[in-house]
Short mmCIF file of C-alpha atoms and ligand atoms in Angstrom, two decimals:
data_model
loop_
_atom_site.label_atom_id
_atom_site.label_comp_id
_atom_site.label_asym_id
_atom_site.label_seq_id
_atom_site.Cartn_x
_atom_site.Cartn_y
_atom_site.Cartn_z
CA MET A 1 -6.60 18.87 0.85
CA ASP A 2 -3.90 20.70 3.33
CA ILE A 3 -2.94 19.84 6.70
CA LYS A 4 -2.29 22.75 9.05
CA PHE A 5 -1.52 22.88 12.96
CA ALA A 6 -2.32 25.64 15.19
CA LYS A 7 -2.47 26.63 19.06
CA MET A 8 -5.71 26.26 20.77
CA GLY A 9 -7.86 29.72 19.55
CA ALA A 10 -10.98 30.33 17.68
CA ALA A 11 -11.59 27.99 14.73
CA LYS A 12 -13.50 29.57 11.19
CA GLY A 13 -16.33 27.00 9.27
CA ALA A 14 -16.55 23.49 11.11
CA ILE A 15 -15.08 22.87 14.54
CA VAL A 16 -14.57 19.27 15.55
CA LEU A 17 -14.22 18.51 19.39
CA GLN A 18 -13.98 15.45 20.84
CA VAL A 19 -16.41 13.56 22.96
CA ILE A 20 -14.31 10.87 25.35
CA LYS A 21 -16.48 8.00 27.51
CA ASN A 22 -19.14 10.28 26.59
CA LYS A 23 -18.23 13.19 27.75
CA LEU A 24 -17.15 16.39 26.35
CA GLY A 25 -13.48 16.79 26.43
CA LYS A 26 -11.40 19.90 28.29
CA GLU A 27 -11.23 21.71 25.25
CA ALA A 28 -14.46 20.83 23.85
CA LYS A 29 -15.76 22.07 27.51
CA ASN A 30 -14.34 25.22 26.69
CA THR A 31 -16.14 25.88 23.63
CA ASP A 32 -19.11 24.83 25.21
CA LYS A 33 -18.86 28.13 27.92
CA HIS A 34 -18.49 29.95 25.12
CA SER A 35 -22.13 28.58 22.79
CA LYS A 36 -23.41 28.89 26.41
CA GLY A 37 -24.33 25.15 26.39
CA ALA A 38 -25.57 24.43 23.23
CA LEU A 39 -22.95 21.60 22.42
CA ALA A 40 -23.91 19.83 26.20
CA HIS A 41 -27.23 20.15 25.20
CA ALA A 42 -26.68 18.92 21.69
CA LEU A 43 -25.24 15.47 23.26
CA LYS A 44 -27.51 15.03 25.50
CA ILE A 45 -30.76 15.07 22.87
CA ALA A 46 -28.34 12.42 20.54
CA SER A 47 -29.95 9.56 22.53
CA GLY A 48 -28.38 7.12 20.01
CA PHE A 49 -25.25 8.93 20.42
CA GLU A 50 -22.79 5.44 21.55
CA GLY A 51 -18.98 7.54 21.64
CA LYS A 52 -17.76 5.00 19.91
CA ASN A 53 -14.11 5.58 18.35
CA GLY A 54 -15.20 8.14 14.94
CA GLU A 55 -19.12 8.07 15.18
CA ALA A 56 -19.79 11.78 14.96
CA ILE A 57 -22.94 13.97 15.62
CA SER A 58 -23.11 17.88 14.05
CA THR A 59 -24.97 20.70 15.08
CA THR A 60 -24.96 24.58 14.62
CA CYS A 61 -23.71 26.66 16.93
CA GLN A 62 -24.20 29.77 18.44
CA HIS A 63 -21.59 32.97 20.17
CA LEU A 64 -18.42 30.83 18.25
CA GLU A 65 -16.55 31.93 15.45
CA ALA A 66 -17.43 28.68 13.86
CA ASP A 67 -20.37 27.83 11.68
CA ILE A 68 -21.33 24.27 12.80
CA ALA A 69 -19.61 21.99 15.43
CA VAL A 70 -19.32 18.00 15.16
CA LEU A 71 -19.20 16.63 18.14
CA ALA A 72 -17.00 12.79 17.44
CA GLY A 73 -16.51 10.23 19.84
CA TYR A 74 -12.57 9.86 20.79
CA ASP A 75 -11.90 5.81 21.88
CA ALA A 76 -8.30 5.61 20.48
CA LYS A 77 -6.21 2.81 22.14
CA ASP A 78 -3.44 2.68 19.34
CA SER A 79 -2.00 4.58 16.43
CA LYS A 80 -4.74 2.45 14.41
CA ASP A 81 -7.34 4.25 16.32
CA GLN A 82 -6.56 7.57 15.96
CA LYS A 83 -5.69 7.60 11.96
CA ALA A 84 -9.38 5.51 11.98
CA PHE A 85 -10.53 8.72 14.11
CA GLY A 86 -9.34 11.33 11.80
CA GLY A 87 -10.27 9.33 8.51
CA LYS A 88 -13.91 9.05 9.41
CA VAL A 89 -14.01 12.85 10.98
CA PHE A 90 -12.57 13.51 7.47
CA ASP A 91 -15.54 11.93 5.73
CA VAL A 92 -18.13 14.10 7.85
CA LEU A 93 -16.54 17.08 7.08
CA LYS A 94 -16.80 15.73 3.84
CA GLY A 95 -20.31 15.68 3.78
CA LEU A 96 -21.08 18.97 5.54
CA LYS A 97 -19.43 20.64 2.48
CA VAL A 98 -17.33 23.07 4.65
CA LYS A 99 -14.33 25.15 3.16
CA ASN A 100 -12.31 24.90 6.15
CA ALA A 101 -12.42 22.75 9.44
CA THR A 102 -10.33 22.52 12.80
CA ILE A 103 -10.28 19.23 14.95
CA VAL A 104 -9.44 20.32 18.17
CA VAL A 105 -7.24 17.36 19.71
CA GLU A 106 -7.43 17.12 24.01
CA GLY A 107 -4.76 16.04 25.65
CA ASP A 108 -1.10 16.36 25.06
CA ASP A 109 0.09 13.59 23.03
CA ALA A 110 1.63 15.24 19.51
CA GLU A 111 2.20 11.63 17.98
CA ALA A 112 -1.68 10.94 18.71
CA ALA A 113 -2.59 13.92 16.85
CA ALA A 114 -0.16 13.61 14.17
CA ASN A 115 -1.61 10.04 13.63
CA ILE A 116 -4.84 12.03 13.22
CA ALA A 117 -3.82 14.09 10.73
CA LEU A 118 -2.84 11.21 8.97
CA GLY A 119 -5.63 9.46 8.67
CA ALA A 120 -7.74 12.61 7.82
CA LYS A 121 -5.07 12.85 4.70
CA LEU A 122 -5.37 9.49 3.74
CA LYS A 123 -8.80 9.23 3.40
CA SER A 124 -8.96 12.70 1.25
CA TYR A 125 -7.55 10.76 -1.40
CA SER A 126 -9.36 10.40 -4.84
CA PHE A 127 -8.64 9.92 -8.48
CA ASP A 128 -10.41 11.89 -10.60
CA LYS A 129 -7.57 13.14 -13.51
CA TYR A 130 -10.14 11.76 -15.82
CA PHE A 131 -13.48 13.14 -14.92
CA THR A 132 -14.08 16.36 -17.35
CA LYS A 133 -17.34 17.12 -16.61
CA LYS A 134 -17.97 17.10 -12.51
CA LYS A 135 -19.87 20.05 -11.46
CA PRO A 136 -17.95 21.87 -8.64
CA SER A 137 -21.10 20.79 -6.30
CA GLU A 138 -19.81 17.30 -6.57
CA LYS A 139 -15.77 18.35 -5.72
CA LEU A 140 -14.61 17.96 -2.55
CA GLN A 141 -14.89 21.64 -0.70
CA LEU A 142 -12.93 21.03 2.07
CA LYS A 143 -9.64 23.19 1.29
CA ASP A 144 -7.66 22.48 4.88
CA ILE A 145 -8.27 20.71 8.29
CA THR A 146 -6.85 22.53 10.95
CA ILE A 147 -5.41 20.24 13.92
CA MET A 148 -6.03 22.53 16.97
CA PHE A 149 -3.48 21.24 19.82
CA GLY A 150 -1.75 22.80 23.01
CA GLU A 151 1.92 21.91 21.60
CA SER A 152 1.13 22.48 17.84
CA ALA A 153 5.25 23.20 17.26
CA LYS A 154 5.41 19.50 18.27
CA ALA A 155 2.51 18.31 16.60
CA LYS A 156 3.77 19.73 13.30
CA LYS A 157 7.23 18.20 13.58
CA ALA A 158 5.48 14.41 14.43
CA TYR A 159 3.37 15.05 11.53
CA ALA A 160 6.59 16.35 8.60
CA ASP A 161 7.11 12.25 8.45
CA LEU A 162 3.84 11.49 8.14
CA ALA A 163 2.97 13.60 5.40
CA ALA A 164 5.86 12.33 3.29
CA GLN A 165 4.32 8.68 4.01
CA ALA A 166 1.44 9.67 2.90
CA ASP A 167 2.52 11.61 -0.07
CA ALA A 168 4.40 8.27 -1.19
CA VAL A 169 0.72 6.04 -0.51
CA PHE A 170 -1.12 8.36 -2.88
CA PHE A 171 2.17 8.04 -5.24
CA THR A 172 1.22 4.54 -5.14
CA ARG A 173 -2.82 4.67 -5.21
CA ASP A 174 -2.06 6.67 -8.41
CA LEU A 175 -0.13 4.25 -10.08
CA VAL A 176 -2.38 1.33 -9.20
CA SER A 177 -5.45 3.78 -10.28
CA GLU A 178 -4.38 3.98 -13.82
CA PRO A 179 -5.72 2.32 -16.44
CA SER A 180 -3.22 0.10 -18.44
CA ASN A 181 -3.82 2.16 -21.74
CA VAL A 182 -1.58 4.83 -19.97
CA LEU A 183 0.31 2.72 -17.48
CA TYR A 184 1.80 -0.31 -19.11
CA PRO A 185 5.93 -1.53 -18.50
CA ASP A 186 7.45 1.51 -20.99
CA SER A 187 5.25 4.31 -19.89
CA TYR A 188 5.58 2.87 -15.96
CA ALA A 189 9.15 2.56 -16.38
CA LYS A 190 9.14 6.44 -17.38
CA ARG A 191 7.41 7.01 -14.26
CA ILE A 192 9.59 5.69 -12.19
CA LYS A 193 12.89 6.76 -14.19
CA ALA A 194 11.43 10.43 -13.46
CA LEU A 195 11.81 10.11 -9.54
CA GLU A 196 15.53 10.10 -10.27
CA LYS A 197 15.31 14.16 -10.48
CA THR A 198 12.61 14.55 -7.92
CA SER A 199 13.73 12.24 -5.34
CA GLY A 200 17.46 11.50 -5.67
CA LEU A 201 16.87 7.95 -6.10
CA LYS A 202 19.38 5.66 -8.94
CA VAL A 203 17.14 3.97 -11.46
CA THR A 204 18.05 1.54 -14.13
CA VAL A 205 15.44 0.05 -16.37
CA LEU A 206 16.46 -3.15 -18.48
CA GLY A 207 15.03 -3.83 -21.74
CA GLU A 208 13.73 -7.39 -23.38
CA LYS A 209 17.60 -7.77 -24.94
CA GLN A 210 19.29 -7.33 -21.65
CA MET A 211 16.86 -9.72 -19.90
CA GLU A 212 17.34 -12.15 -22.18
CA LYS A 213 20.94 -11.50 -21.91
CA LEU A 214 20.20 -12.63 -18.19
CA GLY A 215 18.67 -15.55 -19.23
CA MET A 216 14.89 -14.21 -17.83
CA GLY A 217 12.66 -16.67 -19.63
CA SER A 218 10.77 -17.08 -16.79
CA LEU A 219 10.00 -13.52 -17.02
CA LEU A 220 10.07 -12.77 -20.48
CA CYS A 221 7.38 -15.54 -21.58
CA VAL A 222 4.67 -13.68 -19.95
CA GLY A 223 4.99 -10.68 -22.10
CA GLN A 224 5.43 -12.29 -25.08
CA GLY A 225 2.08 -12.37 -26.38
CA SER A 226 2.23 -8.70 -25.69
CA GLU A 227 2.88 -5.42 -28.38
CA LYS A 228 4.07 -3.96 -25.40
CA GLU A 229 8.22 -4.71 -24.39
CA SER A 230 8.52 -5.72 -20.56
CA LYS A 231 10.76 -4.31 -18.61
CA LEU A 232 12.76 -4.87 -15.36
CA VAL A 233 13.26 -1.31 -13.38
CA VAL A 234 15.84 -1.42 -10.40
CA MET A 235 15.77 1.53 -8.27
CA GLU A 236 18.81 1.99 -5.86
CA TRP A 237 18.71 3.96 -2.47
CA ASN A 238 22.74 4.40 -0.66
CA GLY A 239 21.54 6.25 2.98
CA GLY A 240 23.27 3.88 4.63
CA LYS A 241 27.17 3.10 5.48
CA LYS A 242 29.10 1.81 1.99
CA GLY A 243 29.39 -1.31 1.22
CA GLU A 244 26.44 -2.38 3.77
CA LYS A 245 24.29 -4.88 2.79
CA PRO A 246 20.94 -3.74 0.97
CA VAL A 247 17.69 -4.25 1.75
CA ALA A 248 15.47 -5.56 -1.33
CA PHE A 249 11.53 -5.28 -1.95
CA VAL A 250 11.25 -6.97 -5.20
CA GLY A 251 7.55 -6.47 -6.73
CA LYS A 252 5.02 -8.32 -9.25
CA GLY A 253 4.28 -5.33 -11.98
CA VAL A 254 1.47 -6.86 -14.41
CA THR A 255 0.05 -3.58 -15.66
CA PHE A 256 -2.62 -6.01 -17.26
CA ASP A 257 -3.12 -9.84 -16.80
CA THR A 258 -5.95 -11.11 -19.26
CA GLY A 259 -4.81 -14.62 -18.34
CA GLY A 260 -3.40 -15.18 -21.71
CA ILE A 261 -4.45 -17.88 -23.52
CA SER A 262 -5.69 -19.51 -20.33
CA ILE A 263 -7.54 -16.53 -20.61
CA LYS A 264 -9.70 -14.97 -17.92
CA PRO A 265 -13.64 -14.79 -17.98
CA SER A 266 -14.71 -11.04 -18.84
CA ILE A 267 -16.79 -10.51 -15.69
CA GLY A 268 -14.35 -8.22 -13.54
CA MET A 269 -11.40 -8.43 -16.08
CA GLU A 270 -11.27 -4.43 -15.66
CA ASP A 271 -10.05 -5.35 -12.04
CA MET A 272 -6.89 -6.97 -13.52
CA LYS A 273 -4.97 -3.04 -14.41
CA TYR A 274 -4.41 -3.16 -10.50
CA ASP A 275 -2.38 -6.18 -10.91
CA MET A 276 0.77 -4.08 -10.60
CA GLY A 277 0.18 -3.43 -7.13
CA GLY A 278 3.08 -4.82 -5.72
CA SER A 279 5.45 -3.03 -7.87
CA ALA A 280 3.34 0.01 -7.13
CA THR A 281 4.20 -0.62 -3.23
CA VAL A 282 7.96 -1.01 -4.05
CA VAL A 283 8.01 1.78 -6.27
CA GLY A 284 6.27 4.39 -3.63
CA THR A 285 8.09 2.68 -0.46
CA MET A 286 11.72 3.58 -2.30
CA LYS A 287 10.70 7.13 -2.82
CA LEU A 288 9.86 7.23 0.59
CA LEU A 289 12.77 6.14 1.85
CA ALA A 290 15.10 8.45 -0.79
CA GLU A 291 12.63 11.68 0.19
CA ARG A 292 13.09 11.06 3.82
CA LYS A 293 16.78 10.33 3.55
CA ALA A 294 16.21 6.81 5.41
CA LYS A 295 19.74 5.77 6.98
CA VAL A 296 20.12 2.69 4.83
CA ASN A 297 20.68 0.73 1.23
CA ALA A 298 18.17 -0.10 0.03
CA VAL A 299 17.12 -1.91 -3.49
CA GLY A 300 13.66 -1.95 -5.17
CA VAL A 301 13.24 -4.28 -8.06
CA VAL A 302 10.24 -4.50 -9.84
CA GLY A 303 9.26 -6.77 -13.17
CA LEU A 304 6.93 -4.72 -15.70
CA VAL A 305 5.06 -7.04 -18.11
CA GLU A 306 1.29 -7.04 -19.84
CA ASN A 307 0.30 -10.65 -20.01
CA MET A 308 -1.93 -10.94 -23.22
CA PRO A 309 -3.19 -13.51 -25.64
CA SER A 310 -1.76 -13.15 -29.33
CA GLY A 311 -0.53 -15.82 -31.91
CA ASN A 312 2.93 -14.96 -30.30
CA ALA A 313 1.80 -15.77 -26.75
CA ILE A 314 2.83 -18.59 -24.41
CA LYS A 315 0.56 -21.60 -24.51
CA PRO A 316 -0.24 -24.02 -21.63
CA GLY A 317 2.40 -27.01 -21.44
CA ASP A 318 5.27 -24.70 -23.54
CA VAL A 319 8.59 -24.99 -21.14
CA VAL A 320 11.02 -22.19 -20.39
CA THR A 321 14.17 -21.69 -18.40
CA SER A 322 14.26 -19.54 -15.94
CA MET A 323 17.22 -16.98 -14.42
CA SER A 324 17.72 -19.82 -11.87
CA GLY A 325 18.63 -22.94 -14.82
CA GLN A 326 15.51 -24.29 -13.27
CA THR A 327 13.13 -25.15 -16.04
CA ILE A 328 9.33 -24.32 -15.93
CA ALA A 329 6.40 -26.05 -17.34
CA VAL A 330 3.77 -23.31 -17.74
CA LEU A 331 0.36 -24.82 -17.44
CA ASN A 332 -1.67 -22.21 -16.99
CA THR A 333 -0.58 -18.54 -18.72
CA ASP A 334 -2.85 -17.18 -15.69
CA ALA A 335 -0.58 -18.27 -13.18
CA GLU A 336 2.08 -15.50 -14.47
CA GLY A 337 3.00 -13.19 -11.45
CA ARG A 338 5.04 -16.49 -10.13
CA LEU A 339 6.79 -16.61 -13.07
CA VAL A 340 7.66 -12.91 -13.10
CA LEU A 341 8.82 -12.95 -9.76
CA ALA A 342 11.30 -16.01 -10.20
CA ASP A 343 13.66 -14.37 -12.06
CA ALA A 344 12.85 -11.01 -11.03
CA LEU A 345 14.38 -12.24 -7.31
CA TRP A 346 17.02 -14.79 -8.59
CA TYR A 347 18.33 -11.43 -9.81
CA THR A 348 17.79 -9.44 -6.70
CA GLN A 349 19.76 -11.88 -4.77
CA SER A 350 22.63 -12.77 -7.30
CA LYS A 351 23.51 -9.11 -8.14
CA PHE A 352 22.65 -7.47 -4.32
CA LYS A 353 23.27 -10.16 -1.72
CA PRO A 354 21.00 -8.17 0.31
CA LYS A 355 20.34 -8.40 3.71
CA PHE A 356 16.38 -9.84 2.88
CA MET A 357 14.04 -9.50 0.51
CA VAL A 358 10.56 -8.94 1.13
CA ASN A 359 8.14 -9.52 -2.37
CA LEU A 360 4.85 -8.07 -3.04
CA ALA A 361 2.83 -9.55 -5.63
CA THR A 362 -0.90 -9.51 -6.38
CA LEU A 363 -0.46 -13.31 -6.68
CA THR A 364 -3.15 -15.48 -6.50
CA GLY A 365 -7.81 -15.00 -5.45
CA ALA A 366 -7.16 -17.88 -3.58
CA ILE A 367 -5.94 -15.82 -1.15
CA ASN A 368 -9.32 -13.70 -0.65
CA VAL A 369 -10.76 -17.10 0.17
CA ALA A 370 -8.75 -17.53 3.22
CA LEU A 371 -8.02 -14.40 5.00
CA GLY A 372 -10.33 -11.69 3.03
CA SER A 373 -9.40 -8.36 2.77
CA ALA A 374 -8.63 -7.46 6.29
CA ARG A 375 -4.93 -8.77 6.25
CA CYS A 376 -2.56 -10.13 3.16
CA GLY A 377 -0.74 -13.42 3.32
CA LEU A 378 2.64 -13.61 4.15
CA PHE A 379 4.78 -16.41 3.63
CA SER A 380 8.43 -16.56 4.80
CA ASN A 381 11.51 -18.75 5.24
CA ASN A 382 12.70 -16.71 8.29
CA ASP A 383 10.93 -15.95 11.54
CA GLU A 384 12.58 -13.05 12.67
CA LEU A 385 11.97 -11.55 9.12
CA SER A 386 8.14 -12.59 9.86
CA GLU A 387 7.90 -11.59 13.55
CA ARG A 388 9.28 -8.00 12.21
CA LEU A 389 6.50 -7.98 9.72
CA TYR A 390 3.82 -9.08 11.83
CA LYS A 391 4.66 -6.00 14.33
CA SER A 392 5.12 -3.35 11.60
CA GLY A 393 1.52 -4.29 10.59
CA VAL A 394 -0.08 -3.97 13.87
CA LYS A 395 1.31 -0.71 14.20
CA THR A 396 0.97 0.97 10.66
CA GLY A 397 -2.92 -1.20 10.13
CA ASP A 398 -1.04 -2.91 6.92
CA GLU A 399 -1.69 -6.16 8.35
CA VAL A 400 -0.12 -9.79 7.69
CA TRP A 401 -0.85 -13.01 8.37
CA ARG A 402 1.67 -16.01 8.28
CA LEU A 403 0.68 -19.05 6.75
CA PRO A 404 2.93 -22.07 5.72
CA ILE A 405 5.36 -22.92 2.89
CA GLY A 406 7.16 -26.29 3.18
CA PRO A 407 8.37 -29.57 1.52
CA GLU A 408 5.00 -31.09 1.79
CA TYR A 409 4.13 -29.02 -1.00
CA ASP A 410 6.69 -29.61 -3.60
CA SER A 411 4.70 -32.49 -4.90
CA HIS A 412 1.70 -30.15 -6.12
CA ILE A 413 4.08 -28.16 -8.30
CA ASP A 414 6.70 -31.01 -9.44
CA SER A 415 6.27 -31.65 -12.72
CA GLU A 416 6.37 -34.55 -15.50
CA ILE A 417 7.68 -32.66 -18.26
CA ALA A 418 10.23 -30.14 -16.62
CA ASP A 419 11.71 -29.25 -12.99
CA MET A 420 8.36 -27.47 -12.05
CA GLN A 421 5.06 -26.66 -13.19
CA ASN A 422 3.36 -23.11 -12.68
CA ILE A 423 0.05 -24.53 -11.05
CA GLY A 424 -0.74 -26.69 -7.83
CA LEU A 425 -2.91 -29.43 -7.41
CA TYR A 426 -6.40 -28.19 -8.78
CA GLY A 427 -8.65 -26.48 -5.57
CA GLU A 428 -5.95 -27.10 -3.05
CA ALA A 429 -3.81 -24.49 -1.37
CA GLY A 430 -3.58 -21.87 -4.16
CA SER A 431 -1.84 -19.50 -2.15
CA ILE A 432 0.50 -21.23 -0.74
CA THR A 433 1.73 -23.53 -3.91
CA ALA A 434 2.16 -20.38 -5.81
CA ALA A 435 4.46 -19.47 -2.51
CA GLN A 436 6.00 -22.48 -3.30
CA PHE A 437 6.99 -21.88 -6.47
CA LEU A 438 8.44 -18.97 -5.38
CA HIS A 439 10.66 -20.20 -2.47
CA ARG A 440 12.35 -22.65 -5.54
CA HIS A 441 13.58 -19.06 -6.30
CA VAL A 442 15.27 -18.10 -3.20
CA ASN A 443 18.40 -19.05 -2.53
CA ASP A 444 19.71 -18.80 1.66
CA VAL A 445 18.76 -15.50 1.75
CA PRO A 446 15.67 -14.28 4.43
CA TRP A 447 13.06 -13.82 2.78
CA ALA A 448 9.07 -12.96 2.68
CA HIS A 449 6.48 -12.99 -0.04
CA LEU A 450 3.40 -10.78 0.88
CA ASP A 451 0.49 -12.27 -1.27
CA ILE A 452 -1.53 -8.76 -1.91
CA ALA A 453 -4.36 -9.73 -4.04
CA ALA A 454 -6.77 -8.94 -1.60
CA VAL A 455 -5.85 -5.74 0.31
CA CYS A 456 -4.48 -4.00 -3.16
CA TRP A 457 -7.83 -2.74 -3.99
CA ALA A 458 -10.52 -2.02 -1.45
CA ASP A 459 -14.10 -2.66 -2.80
CA ARG A 460 -15.94 -0.40 0.67
CA VAL A 461 -14.69 2.28 2.31
CA GLN A 462 -12.41 1.09 4.76
CA ASP A 463 -11.15 3.61 7.82
CA THR A 464 -8.00 5.44 6.18
CA THR A 465 -8.74 4.25 2.57
CA PRO A 466 -12.03 5.59 0.11
CA LYS A 467 -12.75 3.10 -2.33
CA GLY A 468 -10.08 2.09 -4.61
CA ALA A 469 -6.38 1.51 -4.42
CA ARG A 470 -5.12 1.40 -0.77
CA GLY A 471 -1.62 1.69 -1.23
CA PHE A 472 -1.12 -1.45 0.81
CA GLY A 473 2.36 -1.71 2.08
CA VAL A 474 4.11 1.25 2.01
CA ALA A 475 3.53 2.09 5.50
CA LEU A 476 4.59 -1.51 6.56
CA LEU A 477 7.45 -1.16 4.67
CA ASN A 478 8.82 1.90 5.99
CA ASP A 479 8.00 1.16 9.54
CA LEU A 480 10.31 -2.13 8.96
CA VAL A 481 13.11 -0.39 7.68
CA LYS A 482 12.72 2.16 10.45
CA GLU A 483 12.37 0.23 13.03
CA HIS A 484 15.37 -2.76 12.59
CA TYR A 485 17.88 -1.19 9.54
CA GLU A 486 18.81 2.20 9.87
CA LYS A 487 20.17 1.84 13.72
N1 BES B 501 -3.48 -11.55 -10.46
C1 BES B 501 -4.01 -12.91 -10.64
C2 BES B 501 -4.31 -13.33 -9.37
C3 BES B 501 -5.61 -12.17 -8.66
C4 BES B 501 -6.78 -12.29 -8.45
C5 BES B 501 -5.06 -10.62 -8.00
C6 BES B 501 -7.65 -11.43 -7.91
C7 BES B 501 -6.31 -9.38 -7.74
C8 BES B 501 -7.03 -10.12 -7.94
C9 BES B 501 -3.29 -13.74 -10.68
O1 BES B 501 -1.96 -14.00 -12.10
C10 BES B 501 -4.13 -15.20 -11.24
O2 BES B 501 -4.86 -14.89 -11.80
N2 BES B 501 -3.86 -16.59 -10.26
C11 BES B 501 -4.91 -17.38 -11.01
C12 BES B 501 -3.76 -18.63 -10.30
C13 BES B 501 -4.58 -20.04 -10.86
C14 BES B 501 -4.66 -19.70 -12.35
C15 BES B 501 -3.38 -21.23 -10.19
C16 BES B 501 -5.74 -17.74 -9.77
O3 BES B 501 -5.61 -17.13 -8.50
O4 BES B 501 -6.90 -17.87 -10.11
ZN1 ZN B 502 -2.96 -14.58 -13.76
ZN1 ZN B 503 -1.27 -11.58 -12.34
#
């Protein structure tokens, strides 16, 4: 579905008019005059209509070029509300099965108009490549939405940046949605490599031999039971000053998590195709930074592995040595994400000496118990980085909530046979002890870990996301970079 911009004028198909504080907006009133008061009348008889943000009624209209009018409550205090309005209006238009629609945006806030467009665009995502039998009537009819706005050129310009963001979010959602027989470490690495040509990223792929040489015993043990070769993919974007330290993003890319020998129950195991969600956010973010030619040096590192049981798989109690030189007793092969990240983080900080590292991972089921799907968990050794992530989260809607790490939790992961073990105490602080484990593989560099296990996949529709992959974190990290590291 395309987004277009136009100056005030006549609209074809469906016309969406804003109702502000239960009254037709100025432009809406104008349209109502042409329609000889039919819209005001429709509003009057809709007695249950409260005018909440995105709440809408639709009515046929006479004397207008448009066939149908949608009266939509608009009550936006910030960019999050503006996007939500766009998303909700999209759903109404989808339901009306019209081909073309126009949203008339009141006032002179071009950013708001662009945000409404972004919300609608983000909500229009679908992953339908595997349907072969959908009838045309089951497909989305809506071809385009025109944002009608006084200073349309300004709104169009403001949207240009946001359109690149939507592209990157869609790219991430596509990766997350792919089944694991299609997206596995090697095929995934190839998709990332293809970005070299299209976006200007530099992409390096390391295979198992190279990782063995680097001593990545922790990452490698996870893929040991799989037929698929593990990969580490490094993306570099150098848009900043030469020699300036990069910002770094690190992602968990478990393309399928069966749990390994500590195998998961079969109910819901299919969800574990999205256990590479952290890596997909890193890839989408790097693509966006490159495509919008961000004035920053940035590096993205993703550890791609498949966690399978087999005769060659790692077994509970086995001890491995990570790149940091520390030994790990693997007591539960299903706590594999931290094993992947341990080496990916150590590699990133040693090789690139970054300004900071943010890692993202669908790491623990426990984070859903703590925070649900409204916010992801944030764990960090740095208050400034945490504060910045918090603010970018509020602004973009990819919200984070900080939880503690600290020496109090070290005893949970101290092992009787090695430097540490990969699980904590049963039923206690599962997300925190996972973060504490990661912290042991980070030296002095400012670092934040985002546990996105509960926000990566939406089980129900949300304001700007249909059911399914959210693309959580792309807008967040992009805003973090834009606000603080491009000056
Ligand atoms: N990939 C899972 C975490 C997860 C759960 C992601 C639900 C998305 C949705 C992770 O590898 C895992 O299995 N964690 C275990 C850790 C436990 C064995 C200490 C968990 O959370 O149960
Ligand atoms: Zn697991
Ligand atoms: Zn996992």
